[in-house]
Structures are given as structure tokens and as C-alpha cells.
């Protein structure tokens, strides 16, 4: 499915948008997050948070490059999780 069609699905608030996003970019999102976080459960959590972030931000925003937009959110989610993990280690 084309990125413009996926964005239209997000604008219509169709849950199919999440399915199509996962089909098209799921492996890449998991790979990017997995480069920063080694725990598989944390990778899955960040991946789900990425899709949730895309779901809540697309209707007000319309990205020109959906792939870059999703990967930016994924990277930020992974960095957030990494900071949390480092903070936990610091206080142990």
C-alpha cells in the first residue's frame, strides 16, 4: 500500500492504518529500536508505543515522508526507554 493511502487511513481513523503500517514498516521499526535496546520485550513495547505515537499525531500532522516520520518516532521511543533503563541502573 502507498504511503499516501496509509495517511488517508490515519486521517479517517481506520485501524487498518496500523495494520498497513506494521506490514510495511514493522521489521524496519523493530530493527531500529533493537539497535538501541537489546531486551526483546522492551523492543516490542517501544514498537507498540511508536504505532501509538503515529496514531495520535497523524491527524493533526500530515508527514511528507511517512517512513522518516515513523522512524523518527521509533528512535525517540527507543532513546526514551534507554534513558529510563540507565536511570534505573544509576539508582540501584
PDB file of N, CA, C and O in Angstrom, residues 34-78:
ATOM      1  N   UNK A  34      15.778  -2.107  18.018  1.00  0.00           N
ATOM      2  CA  UNK A  34      16.656  -3.167  18.502  1.00  0.00           C
ATOM      3  C   UNK A  34      18.124  -2.809  18.498  1.00  0.00           C
ATOM      4  O   UNK A  34      18.918  -3.384  19.240  1.00  0.00           O
ATOM      5  N   UNK A  35      18.515  -1.855  17.661  1.00  0.00           N
ATOM      6  CA  UNK A  35      19.899  -1.386  17.664  1.00  0.00           C
ATOM      7  C   UNK A  35      20.239  -0.659  18.955  1.00  0.00           C
ATOM      8  O   UNK A  35      21.387  -0.638  19.379  1.00  0.00           O
ATOM      9  N   UNK A  36      19.250  -0.037  19.577  1.00  0.00           N
ATOM     10  CA  UNK A  36      19.473   0.721  20.806  1.00  0.00           C
ATOM     11  C   UNK A  36      19.131  -0.076  22.058  1.00  0.00           C
ATOM     12  O   UNK A  36      19.737   0.111  23.106  1.00  0.00           O
ATOM     13  N   UNK A  37      18.142  -0.941  21.949  1.00  0.00           N
ATOM     14  CA  UNK A  37      17.654  -1.698  23.108  1.00  0.00           C
ATOM     15  C   UNK A  37      17.786  -3.182  22.799  1.00  0.00           C
ATOM     16  O   UNK A  37      17.343  -3.646  21.756  1.00  0.00           O
ATOM     17  N   UNK A  38      18.371  -3.916  23.720  1.00  0.00           N
ATOM     18  CA  UNK A  38      18.634  -5.338  23.472  1.00  0.00           C
ATOM     19  C   UNK A  38      17.544  -6.265  24.007  1.00  0.00           C
ATOM     20  O   UNK A  38      17.404  -7.378  23.535  1.00  0.00           O
ATOM     21  N   UNK A  39      16.774  -5.826  24.975  1.00  0.00           N
ATOM     22  CA  UNK A  39      15.727  -6.655  25.568  1.00  0.00           C
ATOM     23  C   UNK A  39      14.536  -6.725  24.610  1.00  0.00           C
ATOM     24  O   UNK A  39      13.938  -5.708  24.263  1.00  0.00           O
ATOM     25  N   UNK A  40      14.157  -7.925  24.196  1.00  0.00           N
ATOM     26  CA  UNK A  40      13.098  -8.103  23.203  1.00  0.00           C
ATOM     27  C   UNK A  40      11.746  -7.571  23.675  1.00  0.00           C
ATOM     28  O   UNK A  40      10.989  -7.003  22.897  1.00  0.00           O
ATOM     29  N   UNK A  41      11.447  -7.735  24.959  1.00  0.00           N
ATOM     30  CA  UNK A  41      10.178  -7.215  25.478  1.00  0.00           C
ATOM     31  C   UNK A  41      10.140  -5.687  25.411  1.00  0.00           C
ATOM     32  O   UNK A  41       9.101  -5.096  25.088  1.00  0.00           O
ATOM     33  N   UNK A  42      11.267  -5.047  25.687  1.00  0.00           N
ATOM     34  CA  UNK A  42      11.341  -3.591  25.588  1.00  0.00           C
ATOM     35  C   UNK A  42      11.246  -3.129  24.138  1.00  0.00           C
ATOM     36  O   UNK A  42      10.669  -2.081  23.849  1.00  0.00           O
ATOM     37  N   UNK A  43      11.801  -3.925  23.233  1.00  0.00           N
ATOM     38  CA  UNK A  43      11.693  -3.600  21.799  1.00  0.00           C
ATOM     39  C   UNK A  43      10.223  -3.644  21.377  1.00  0.00           C
ATOM     40  O   UNK A  43       9.743  -2.740  20.683  1.00  0.00           O
ATOM     41  N   UNK A  44       9.511  -4.673  21.807  1.00  0.00           N
ATOM     42  CA  UNK A  44       8.085  -4.782  21.467  1.00  0.00           C
ATOM     43  C   UNK A  44       7.283  -3.633  22.073  1.00  0.00           C
ATOM     44  O   UNK A  44       6.389  -3.085  21.422  1.00  0.00           O
ATOM     45  N   UNK A  45       7.614  -3.270  23.309  1.00  0.00           N
ATOM     46  CA  UNK A  45       6.920  -2.157  23.956  1.00  0.00           C
ATOM     47  C   UNK A  45       7.162  -0.847  23.200  1.00  0.00           C
ATOM     48  O   UNK A  45       6.221  -0.086  22.946  1.00  0.00           O
ATOM     49  N   UNK A  46       8.404  -0.599  22.822  1.00  0.00           N
ATOM     50  CA  UNK A  46       8.723   0.620  22.072  1.00  0.00           C
ATOM     51  C   UNK A  46       8.070   0.613  20.688  1.00  0.00           C
ATOM     52  O   UNK A  46       7.642   1.656  20.199  1.00  0.00           O
ATOM     53  N   UNK A  47       8.004  -0.563  20.080  1.00  0.00           N
ATOM     54  CA  UNK A  47       7.347  -0.667  18.771  1.00  0.00           C
ATOM     55  C   UNK A  47       5.868  -0.312  18.895  1.00  0.00           C
ATOM     56  O   UNK A  47       5.346   0.466  18.089  1.00  0.00           O
ATOM     57  N   UNK A  48       5.216  -0.840  19.905  1.00  0.00           N
ATOM     58  CA  UNK A  48       3.804  -0.510  20.126  1.00  0.00           C
ATOM     59  C   UNK A  48       3.625   0.965  20.460  1.00  0.00           C
ATOM     60  O   UNK A  48       2.679   1.611  19.984  1.00  0.00           O
ATOM     61  N   UNK A  49       4.542   1.517  21.247  1.00  0.00           N
ATOM     62  CA  UNK A  49       4.475   2.947  21.568  1.00  0.00           C
ATOM     63  C   UNK A  49       4.694   3.805  20.323  1.00  0.00           C
ATOM     64  O   UNK A  49       4.123   4.887  20.200  1.00  0.00           O
ATOM     65  N   UNK A  50       5.505   3.301  19.406  1.00  0.00           N
ATOM     66  CA  UNK A  50       5.720   4.011  18.141  1.00  0.00           C
ATOM     67  C   UNK A  50       4.424   4.091  17.342  1.00  0.00           C
ATOM     68  O   UNK A  50       4.038   5.165  16.872  1.00  0.00           O
ATOM     69  N   UNK A  51       3.747   2.951  17.215  1.00  0.00           N
ATOM     70  CA  UNK A  51       2.486   2.953  16.465  1.00  0.00           C
ATOM     71  C   UNK A  51       1.440   3.822  17.156  1.00  0.00           C
ATOM     72  O   UNK A  51       0.668   4.517  16.482  1.00  0.00           O
ATOM     73  N   UNK A  52       1.431   3.807  18.469  1.00  0.00           N
ATOM     74  CA  UNK A  52       0.509   4.657  19.218  1.00  0.00           C
ATOM     75  C   UNK A  52       0.833   6.133  18.981  1.00  0.00           C
ATOM     76  O   UNK A  52      -0.071   6.955  18.798  1.00  0.00           O
ATOM     77  N   UNK A  53       2.118   6.465  18.968  1.00  0.00           N
ATOM     78  CA  UNK A  53       2.528   7.843  18.697  1.00  0.00           C
ATOM     79  C   UNK A  53       2.127   8.306  17.314  1.00  0.00           C
ATOM     80  O   UNK A  53       1.672   9.441  17.130  1.00  0.00           O
ATOM     81  N   UNK A  54       2.275   7.419  16.345  1.00  0.00           N
ATOM     82  CA  UNK A  54       1.852   7.757  14.979  1.00  0.00           C
ATOM     83  C   UNK A  54       0.340   7.945  14.938  1.00  0.00           C
ATOM     84  O   UNK A  54      -0.164   8.894  14.336  1.00  0.00           O
ATOM     85  N   UNK A  55      -0.392   7.080  15.613  1.00  0.00           N
ATOM     86  CA  UNK A  55      -1.857   7.150  15.635  1.00  0.00           C
ATOM     87  C   UNK A  55      -2.340   8.491  16.183  1.00  0.00           C
ATOM     88  O   UNK A  55      -3.280   9.083  15.667  1.00  0.00           O
ATOM     89  N   UNK A  56      -1.691   8.972  17.240  1.00  0.00           N
ATOM     90  CA  UNK A  56      -2.142  10.208  17.877  1.00  0.00           C
ATOM     91  C   UNK A  56      -1.628  11.477  17.198  1.00  0.00           C
ATOM     92  O   UNK A  56      -2.165  12.559  17.439  1.00  0.00           O
ATOM     93  N   UNK A  57      -0.611  11.387  16.366  1.00  0.00           N
ATOM     94  CA  UNK A  57      -0.052  12.604  15.772  1.00  0.00           C
ATOM     95  C   UNK A  57      -0.377  12.814  14.307  1.00  0.00           C
ATOM     96  O   UNK A  57      -0.270  13.935  13.816  1.00  0.00           O
ATOM     97  N   UNK A  58      -0.763  11.772  13.602  1.00  0.00           N
ATOM     98  CA  UNK A  58      -1.019  11.951  12.158  1.00  0.00           C
ATOM     99  C   UNK A  58      -2.231  12.842  11.873  1.00  0.00           C
ATOM    100  O   UNK A  58      -2.112  13.742  11.073  1.00  0.00           O
ATOM    101  N   UNK A  59      -3.386  12.672  12.470  1.00  0.00           N
ATOM    102  CA  UNK A  59      -4.468  13.567  12.068  1.00  0.00           C
ATOM    103  C   UNK A  59      -4.155  15.068  12.167  1.00  0.00           C
ATOM    104  O   UNK A  59      -4.443  15.779  11.238  1.00  0.00           O
ATOM    105  N   UNK A  60      -3.517  15.550  13.220  1.00  0.00           N
ATOM    106  CA  UNK A  60      -3.192  16.981  13.137  1.00  0.00           C
ATOM    107  C   UNK A  60      -2.051  17.250  12.162  1.00  0.00           C
ATOM    108  O   UNK A  60      -2.011  18.295  11.527  1.00  0.00           O
ATOM    109  N   UNK A  61      -1.118  16.319  12.015  1.00  0.00           N
ATOM    110  CA  UNK A  61       0.017  16.494  11.109  1.00  0.00           C
ATOM    111  C   UNK A  61      -0.163  15.598   9.895  1.00  0.00           C
ATOM    112  O   UNK A  61      -0.805  14.562   9.958  1.00  0.00           O
ATOM    113  N   UNK A  62       0.415  16.027   8.794  1.00  0.00           N
ATOM    114  CA  UNK A  62       0.438  15.213   7.584  1.00  0.00           C
ATOM    115  C   UNK A  62       1.878  15.148   7.105  1.00  0.00           C
ATOM    116  O   UNK A  62       2.363  16.084   6.462  1.00  0.00           O
ATOM    117  N   UNK A  63       2.596  14.065   7.442  1.00  0.00           N
ATOM    118  CA  UNK A  63       4.011  13.993   7.069  1.00  0.00           C
ATOM    119  C   UNK A  63       4.198  13.834   5.567  1.00  0.00           C
ATOM    120  O   UNK A  63       3.412  13.167   4.895  1.00  0.00           O
ATOM    121  N   UNK A  64       5.248  14.486   5.052  1.00  0.00           N
ATOM    122  CA  UNK A  64       5.588  14.333   3.641  1.00  0.00           C
ATOM    123  C   UNK A  64       6.227  12.979   3.383  1.00  0.00           C
ATOM    124  O   UNK A  64       6.033  12.379   2.342  1.00  0.00           O
ATOM    125  N   UNK A  65       7.023  12.518   4.339  1.00  0.00           N
ATOM    126  CA  UNK A  65       7.719  11.245   4.222  1.00  0.00           C
ATOM    127  C   UNK A  65       7.306  10.370   5.405  1.00  0.00           C
ATOM    128  O   UNK A  65       7.829  10.528   6.512  1.00  0.00           O
ATOM    129  N   UNK A  66       6.381   9.466   5.185  1.00  0.00           N
ATOM    130  CA  UNK A  66       5.841   8.641   6.262  1.00  0.00           C
ATOM    131  C   UNK A  66       6.909   7.761   6.886  1.00  0.00           C
ATOM    132  O   UNK A  66       6.969   7.617   8.107  1.00  0.00           O
ATOM    133  N   UNK A  67       7.779   7.196   6.071  1.00  0.00           N
ATOM    134  CA  UNK A  67       8.830   6.326   6.578  1.00  0.00           C
ATOM    135  C   UNK A  67       9.735   7.076   7.552  1.00  0.00           C
ATOM    136  O   UNK A  67       9.998   6.597   8.662  1.00  0.00           O
ATOM    137  N   UNK A  68      10.200   8.243   7.169  1.00  0.00           N
ATOM    138  CA  UNK A  68      11.068   9.036   8.040  1.00  0.00           C
ATOM    139  C   UNK A  68      10.334   9.452   9.312  1.00  0.00           C
ATOM    140  O   UNK A  68      10.912   9.454  10.401  1.00  0.00           O
ATOM    141  N   UNK A  69       9.067   9.778   9.177  1.00  0.00           N
ATOM    142  CA  UNK A  69       8.251  10.195  10.320  1.00  0.00           C
ATOM    143  C   UNK A  69       8.119   9.067  11.341  1.00  0.00           C
ATOM    144  O   UNK A  69       8.328   9.255  12.533  1.00  0.00           O
ATOM    145  N   UNK A  70       7.823   7.870  10.861  1.00  0.00           N
ATOM    146  CA  UNK A  70       7.671   6.713  11.743  1.00  0.00           C
ATOM    147  C   UNK A  70       9.001   6.352  12.392  1.00  0.00           C
ATOM    148  O   UNK A  70       9.060   6.085  13.594  1.00  0.00           O
ATOM    149  N   UNK A  71      10.077   6.379  11.615  1.00  0.00           N
ATOM    150  CA  UNK A  71      11.382   6.020  12.167  1.00  0.00           C
ATOM    151  C   UNK A  71      11.870   7.043  13.185  1.00  0.00           C
ATOM    152  O   UNK A  71      12.556   6.689  14.149  1.00  0.00           O
ATOM    153  N   UNK A  72      11.517   8.297  13.003  1.00  0.00           N
ATOM    154  CA  UNK A  72      11.878   9.328  13.984  1.00  0.00           C
ATOM    155  C   UNK A  72      11.165   9.050  15.307  1.00  0.00           C
ATOM    156  O   UNK A  72      11.774   9.121  16.379  1.00  0.00           O
ATOM    157  N   UNK A  73       9.893   8.726  15.238  1.00  0.00           N
ATOM    158  CA  UNK A  73       9.137   8.399  16.452  1.00  0.00           C
ATOM    159  C   UNK A  73       9.715   7.148  17.099  1.00  0.00           C
ATOM    160  O   UNK A  73       9.878   7.087  18.327  1.00  0.00           O
ATOM    161  N   UNK A  74      10.067   6.145  16.296  1.00  0.00           N
ATOM    162  CA  UNK A  74      10.635   4.900  16.828  1.00  0.00           C
ATOM    163  C   UNK A  74      11.961   5.175  17.541  1.00  0.00           C
ATOM    164  O   UNK A  74      12.193   4.671  18.655  1.00  0.00           O
ATOM    165  N   UNK A  75      12.808   5.960  16.922  1.00  0.00           N
ATOM    166  CA  UNK A  75      14.103   6.279  17.532  1.00  0.00           C
ATOM    167  C   UNK A  75      13.908   7.024  18.844  1.00  0.00           C
ATOM    168  O   UNK A  75      14.558   6.729  19.850  1.00  0.00           O
ATOM    169  N   UNK A  76      12.990   7.976  18.854  1.00  0.00           N
ATOM    170  CA  UNK A  76      12.735   8.732  20.077  1.00  0.00           C
ATOM    171  C   UNK A  76      12.173   7.842  21.186  1.00  0.00           C
ATOM    172  O   UNK A  76      12.526   8.006  22.357  1.00  0.00           O
ATOM    173  N   UNK A  77      11.315   6.906  20.835  1.00  0.00           N
ATOM    174  CA  UNK A  77      10.782   5.965  21.827  1.00  0.00           C
ATOM    175  C   UNK A  77      11.902   5.094  22.400  1.00  0.00           C
ATOM    176  O   UNK A  77      11.951   4.832  23.603  1.00  0.00           O
ATOM    177  N   UNK A  78      12.795   4.638  21.528  1.00  0.00           N
ATOM    178  CA  UNK A  78      13.910   3.805  21.976  1.00  0.00           C
ATOM    179  C   UNK A  78      14.856   4.595  22.884  1.00  0.00           C
ATOM    180  O   UNK A  78      15.309   4.085  23.911  1.00  0.00           O
TER     181      UNK A  78
END
